[in-house]
């Protein structure tokens, strides 16, 4: 199965945000290249909020280009066999945390936003940090920091807050 086919199946099975879900599926239907950064009309991206429920905190990255505190994530790559694998790869690469695992149940949210390269149709997961997780900043970040749940509103935008709220509801 291709990454494109996996994305269609994941989105068809996602039961929330009906209008946005339909937008994603229509985008893929009209853009066979809609999984890739090269698709100038927008593309599917995968992200994951790294969360440590035992300590009531999340790991956010200060994105180098956007200069915003965000969850880990980005473009799908040819090595990604599934959207979940893409989200987990991005989370591991950008956080440096070994042993991450995705929260069961598939995507937590969808979030469509414009970036300097194109529209991102982001499929958002949550990644559980193992006990004693140690982070390491990547080339894509200006900073990487753990925030208590209550601190996220002070540094991040509404999309990150909605993702945190949806993740906590699923825990």
PDB file of C-alpha atoms in Angstrom:
ATOM      1  CA  UNK A   1       0.000   0.000   0.000  1.00  0.00           C
ATOM      2  CA  UNK A   2       1.300   3.461  -0.849  1.00  0.00           C
ATOM      3  CA  UNK A   3       1.499   6.396   1.535  1.00  0.00           C
ATOM      4  CA  UNK A   4      -1.230   8.070  -0.547  1.00  0.00           C
ATOM      5  CA  UNK A   5      -3.531   5.037  -0.088  1.00  0.00           C
ATOM      6  CA  UNK A   6      -2.776   4.941   3.635  1.00  0.00           C
ATOM      7  CA  UNK A   7      -3.646   8.649   3.954  1.00  0.00           C
ATOM      8  CA  UNK A   8      -6.984   8.110   2.207  1.00  0.00           C
ATOM      9  CA  UNK A   9      -7.800   5.177   4.515  1.00  0.00           C
ATOM     10  CA  UNK A  10      -6.752   7.108   7.635  1.00  0.00           C
ATOM     11  CA  UNK A  11      -8.853  10.105   6.629  1.00  0.00           C
ATOM     12  CA  UNK A  12     -11.879   7.993   5.696  1.00  0.00           C
ATOM     13  CA  UNK A  13     -11.664   6.369   9.130  1.00  0.00           C
ATOM     14  CA  UNK A  14     -11.238   9.639  11.032  1.00  0.00           C
ATOM     15  CA  UNK A  15     -14.576  10.450  12.646  1.00  0.00           C
ATOM     16  CA  UNK A  16     -14.207  14.084  13.734  1.00  0.00           C
ATOM     17  CA  UNK A  17     -13.973  17.452  11.955  1.00  0.00           C
ATOM     18  CA  UNK A  18     -16.161  16.279   9.067  1.00  0.00           C
ATOM     19  CA  UNK A  19     -15.841  19.373   6.874  1.00  0.00           C
ATOM     20  CA  UNK A  20     -12.061  19.537   7.169  1.00  0.00           C
ATOM     21  CA  UNK A  21     -11.770  15.774   6.667  1.00  0.00           C
ATOM     22  CA  UNK A  22     -13.740  16.092   3.416  1.00  0.00           C
ATOM     23  CA  UNK A  23     -11.452  18.961   2.326  1.00  0.00           C
ATOM     24  CA  UNK A  24      -8.406  16.725   2.828  1.00  0.00           C
ATOM     25  CA  UNK A  25      -9.974  13.840   0.891  1.00  0.00           C
ATOM     26  CA  UNK A  26     -11.047  16.139  -1.958  1.00  0.00           C
ATOM     27  CA  UNK A  27      -7.532  17.561  -2.092  1.00  0.00           C
ATOM     28  CA  UNK A  28      -6.066  14.077  -2.479  1.00  0.00           C
ATOM     29  CA  UNK A  29      -8.692  13.146  -5.072  1.00  0.00           C
ATOM     30  CA  UNK A  30      -7.778  16.142  -7.241  1.00  0.00           C
ATOM     31  CA  UNK A  31      -4.024  16.073  -6.530  1.00  0.00           C
ATOM     32  CA  UNK A  32      -2.356  12.680  -7.023  1.00  0.00           C
ATOM     33  CA  UNK A  33       0.847  14.387  -5.791  1.00  0.00           C
ATOM     34  CA  UNK A  34      -0.943  15.872  -2.746  1.00  0.00           C
ATOM     35  CA  UNK A  35       1.229  13.981  -0.268  1.00  0.00           C
ATOM     36  CA  UNK A  36       4.415  15.750  -1.306  1.00  0.00           C
ATOM     37  CA  UNK A  37       5.992  19.142  -0.726  1.00  0.00           C
ATOM     38  CA  UNK A  38       6.229  19.606  -4.506  1.00  0.00           C
ATOM     39  CA  UNK A  39       2.435  20.007  -4.694  1.00  0.00           C
ATOM     40  CA  UNK A  40       2.160  23.797  -4.749  1.00  0.00           C
ATOM     41  CA  UNK A  41      -1.605  23.801  -4.104  1.00  0.00           C
ATOM     42  CA  UNK A  42      -0.937  22.294  -0.685  1.00  0.00           C
ATOM     43  CA  UNK A  43       0.077  18.967   0.738  1.00  0.00           C
ATOM     44  CA  UNK A  44      -0.630  16.526   3.525  1.00  0.00           C
ATOM     45  CA  UNK A  45       1.791  16.834   6.445  1.00  0.00           C
ATOM     46  CA  UNK A  46       2.131  14.751   9.601  1.00  0.00           C
ATOM     47  CA  UNK A  47       2.862  15.968  13.100  1.00  0.00           C
ATOM     48  CA  UNK A  48       2.889  14.677  16.653  1.00  0.00           C
ATOM     49  CA  UNK A  49       2.560  16.385  20.001  1.00  0.00           C
ATOM     50  CA  UNK A  50       5.196  14.813  22.270  1.00  0.00           C
ATOM     51  CA  UNK A  51       3.548  14.411  25.644  1.00  0.00           C
ATOM     52  CA  UNK A  52       4.660  13.133  29.039  1.00  0.00           C
ATOM     53  CA  UNK A  53       1.378  12.499  30.906  1.00  0.00           C
ATOM     54  CA  UNK A  54       3.150  11.226  34.031  1.00  0.00           C
ATOM     55  CA  UNK A  55       4.717  14.657  34.489  1.00  0.00           C
ATOM     56  CA  UNK A  56       1.890  16.747  32.983  1.00  0.00           C
ATOM     57  CA  UNK A  57       4.004  18.290  30.246  1.00  0.00           C
ATOM     58  CA  UNK A  58       4.538  18.557  26.496  1.00  0.00           C
ATOM     59  CA  UNK A  59       7.668  19.090  24.435  1.00  0.00           C
ATOM     60  CA  UNK A  60       7.469  21.950  21.938  1.00  0.00           C
ATOM     61  CA  UNK A  61       9.928  23.171  19.351  1.00  0.00           C
ATOM     62  CA  UNK A  62      10.614  26.800  18.508  1.00  0.00           C
ATOM     63  CA  UNK A  63      10.423  26.441  14.740  1.00  0.00           C
ATOM     64  CA  UNK A  64      13.430  27.965  13.001  1.00  0.00           C
ATOM     65  CA  UNK A  65      11.549  29.458  10.022  1.00  0.00           C
ATOM     66  CA  UNK A  66       8.175  30.263  11.588  1.00  0.00           C
ATOM     67  CA  UNK A  67       9.535  31.338  14.987  1.00  0.00           C
ATOM     68  CA  UNK A  68       6.547  29.791  16.738  1.00  0.00           C
ATOM     69  CA  UNK A  69       6.339  27.158  19.476  1.00  0.00           C
ATOM     70  CA  UNK A  70       4.829  24.121  17.770  1.00  0.00           C
ATOM     71  CA  UNK A  71       4.494  20.364  17.986  1.00  0.00           C
ATOM     72  CA  UNK A  72       7.003  18.293  16.009  1.00  0.00           C
ATOM     73  CA  UNK A  73       6.060  17.636  12.405  1.00  0.00           C
ATOM     74  CA  UNK A  74       6.508  18.320   8.758  1.00  0.00           C
ATOM     75  CA  UNK A  75       6.540  16.971   5.254  1.00  0.00           C
ATOM     76  CA  UNK A  76       6.026  13.348   4.344  1.00  0.00           C
ATOM     77  CA  UNK A  77       9.054  11.610   2.849  1.00  0.00           C
ATOM     78  CA  UNK A  78       9.346   8.692   0.386  1.00  0.00           C
ATOM     79  CA  UNK A  79      10.599   6.471   3.253  1.00  0.00           C
ATOM     80  CA  UNK A  80       7.297   6.901   5.122  1.00  0.00           C
ATOM     81  CA  UNK A  81       5.011   3.924   4.624  1.00  0.00           C
ATOM     82  CA  UNK A  82       2.122   5.405   6.623  1.00  0.00           C
ATOM     83  CA  UNK A  83       0.998   8.773   7.959  1.00  0.00           C
ATOM     84  CA  UNK A  84       1.528   7.437  11.473  1.00  0.00           C
ATOM     85  CA  UNK A  85       5.107   6.481  10.558  1.00  0.00           C
ATOM     86  CA  UNK A  86       5.696   9.959   9.122  1.00  0.00           C
ATOM     87  CA  UNK A  87       4.419  11.596  12.330  1.00  0.00           C
ATOM     88  CA  UNK A  88       6.554   9.323  14.500  1.00  0.00           C
ATOM     89  CA  UNK A  89       9.646   9.927  12.331  1.00  0.00           C
ATOM     90  CA  UNK A  90       9.172  13.699  12.522  1.00  0.00           C
ATOM     91  CA  UNK A  91       8.644  13.549  16.298  1.00  0.00           C
ATOM     92  CA  UNK A  92      11.793  11.502  16.822  1.00  0.00           C
ATOM     93  CA  UNK A  93      13.924  13.604  14.454  1.00  0.00           C
ATOM     94  CA  UNK A  94      12.851  16.964  15.850  1.00  0.00           C
ATOM     95  CA  UNK A  95      12.740  16.006  19.531  1.00  0.00           C
ATOM     96  CA  UNK A  96      15.735  13.697  19.707  1.00  0.00           C
ATOM     97  CA  UNK A  97      13.695  11.531  22.103  1.00  0.00           C
ATOM     98  CA  UNK A  98      14.260   7.801  21.675  1.00  0.00           C
ATOM     99  CA  UNK A  99      11.456   5.330  22.304  1.00  0.00           C
ATOM    100  CA  UNK A 100       8.452   7.483  21.403  1.00  0.00           C
ATOM    101  CA  UNK A 101       5.192   5.649  20.732  1.00  0.00           C
ATOM    102  CA  UNK A 102       2.039   7.029  19.176  1.00  0.00           C
ATOM    103  CA  UNK A 103      -1.070   7.303  21.282  1.00  0.00           C
ATOM    104  CA  UNK A 104      -3.409   4.547  19.998  1.00  0.00           C
ATOM    105  CA  UNK A 105      -6.511   5.409  18.019  1.00  0.00           C
ATOM    106  CA  UNK A 106      -5.072   7.214  15.003  1.00  0.00           C
ATOM    107  CA  UNK A 107      -4.936  10.969  14.464  1.00  0.00           C
ATOM    108  CA  UNK A 108      -5.970  13.261  17.300  1.00  0.00           C
ATOM    109  CA  UNK A 109      -6.869  16.273  15.106  1.00  0.00           C
ATOM    110  CA  UNK A 110      -6.633  17.835  11.672  1.00  0.00           C
ATOM    111  CA  UNK A 111      -5.339  21.369  11.189  1.00  0.00           C
ATOM    112  CA  UNK A 112      -5.125  23.255   7.885  1.00  0.00           C
ATOM    113  CA  UNK A 113      -2.797  26.253   7.872  1.00  0.00           C
ATOM    114  CA  UNK A 114      -0.849  28.338   5.388  1.00  0.00           C
ATOM    115  CA  UNK A 115       2.944  28.249   5.514  1.00  0.00           C
ATOM    116  CA  UNK A 116       5.635  29.932   3.418  1.00  0.00           C
ATOM    117  CA  UNK A 117       5.776  26.877   1.109  1.00  0.00           C
ATOM    118  CA  UNK A 118       2.026  26.159   0.665  1.00  0.00           C
ATOM    119  CA  UNK A 119      -1.105  25.116   2.524  1.00  0.00           C
ATOM    120  CA  UNK A 120      -0.353  22.347   5.017  1.00  0.00           C
ATOM    121  CA  UNK A 121      -3.146  19.863   5.550  1.00  0.00           C
ATOM    122  CA  UNK A 122      -1.737  18.541   8.795  1.00  0.00           C
ATOM    123  CA  UNK A 123      -2.736  15.180  10.243  1.00  0.00           C
ATOM    124  CA  UNK A 124      -1.907  15.458  13.933  1.00  0.00           C
ATOM    125  CA  UNK A 125      -1.016  12.587  16.242  1.00  0.00           C
ATOM    126  CA  UNK A 126       0.222  12.422  19.824  1.00  0.00           C
ATOM    127  CA  UNK A 127       3.467  10.692  20.805  1.00  0.00           C
ATOM    128  CA  UNK A 128       4.018   9.394  24.309  1.00  0.00           C
ATOM    129  CA  UNK A 129       7.451  10.102  25.755  1.00  0.00           C
ATOM    130  CA  UNK A 130       9.026   7.218  27.678  1.00  0.00           C
ATOM    131  CA  UNK A 131      10.023   7.630  31.317  1.00  0.00           C
ATOM    132  CA  UNK A 132      13.248   9.600  31.611  1.00  0.00           C
ATOM    133  CA  UNK A 133      12.983  10.974  28.066  1.00  0.00           C
ATOM    134  CA  UNK A 134      15.930  13.144  27.073  1.00  0.00           C
ATOM    135  CA  UNK A 135      15.440  15.641  24.263  1.00  0.00           C
ATOM    136  CA  UNK A 136      18.051  16.904  21.804  1.00  0.00           C
ATOM    137  CA  UNK A 137      17.574  19.976  19.635  1.00  0.00           C
ATOM    138  CA  UNK A 138      17.611  19.477  15.854  1.00  0.00           C
ATOM    139  CA  UNK A 139      18.768  21.724  13.017  1.00  0.00           C
ATOM    140  CA  UNK A 140      15.128  22.679  12.375  1.00  0.00           C
ATOM    141  CA  UNK A 141      14.666  24.278  15.791  1.00  0.00           C
ATOM    142  CA  UNK A 142      15.816  27.412  17.539  1.00  0.00           C
ATOM    143  CA  UNK A 143      14.891  25.858  20.876  1.00  0.00           C
ATOM    144  CA  UNK A 144      13.243  22.792  22.354  1.00  0.00           C
ATOM    145  CA  UNK A 145      11.542  22.896  25.734  1.00  0.00           C
ATOM    146  CA  UNK A 146       9.137  21.020  27.998  1.00  0.00           C
ATOM    147  CA  UNK A 147       6.084  23.013  29.072  1.00  0.00           C
ATOM    148  CA  UNK A 148       3.572  22.145  31.771  1.00  0.00           C
ATOM    149  CA  UNK A 149       0.070  21.829  30.332  1.00  0.00           C
ATOM    150  CA  UNK A 150      -0.918  25.135  31.925  1.00  0.00           C
ATOM    151  CA  UNK A 151       2.028  26.991  30.360  1.00  0.00           C
ATOM    152  CA  UNK A 152       1.248  26.108  26.739  1.00  0.00           C
ATOM    153  CA  UNK A 153      -1.300  28.919  26.357  1.00  0.00           C
ATOM    154  CA  UNK A 154       1.435  31.424  27.228  1.00  0.00           C
ATOM    155  CA  UNK A 155       3.720  30.395  24.354  1.00  0.00           C
ATOM    156  CA  UNK A 156       1.760  28.583  21.634  1.00  0.00           C
ATOM    157  CA  UNK A 157      -1.086  29.442  19.288  1.00  0.00           C
ATOM    158  CA  UNK A 158      -4.658  28.134  19.285  1.00  0.00           C
ATOM    159  CA  UNK A 159      -3.858  25.178  17.017  1.00  0.00           C
ATOM    160  CA  UNK A 160      -1.370  23.778  19.552  1.00  0.00           C
ATOM    161  CA  UNK A 161      -3.822  24.386  22.394  1.00  0.00           C
ATOM    162  CA  UNK A 162      -6.576  22.516  20.507  1.00  0.00           C
ATOM    163  CA  UNK A 163      -4.171  19.631  19.859  1.00  0.00           C
ATOM    164  CA  UNK A 164      -3.173  19.482  23.532  1.00  0.00           C
ATOM    165  CA  UNK A 165      -6.823  19.559  24.632  1.00  0.00           C
ATOM    166  CA  UNK A 166      -7.782  16.765  22.196  1.00  0.00           C
ATOM    167  CA  UNK A 167      -4.762  14.702  23.259  1.00  0.00           C
ATOM    168  CA  UNK A 168      -5.544  15.054  26.941  1.00  0.00           C
ATOM    169  CA  UNK A 169      -9.166  14.074  26.290  1.00  0.00           C
ATOM    170  CA  UNK A 170      -7.945  10.852  24.675  1.00  0.00           C
ATOM    171  CA  UNK A 171      -5.471   9.912  27.441  1.00  0.00           C
TER     172      UNK A 171
END
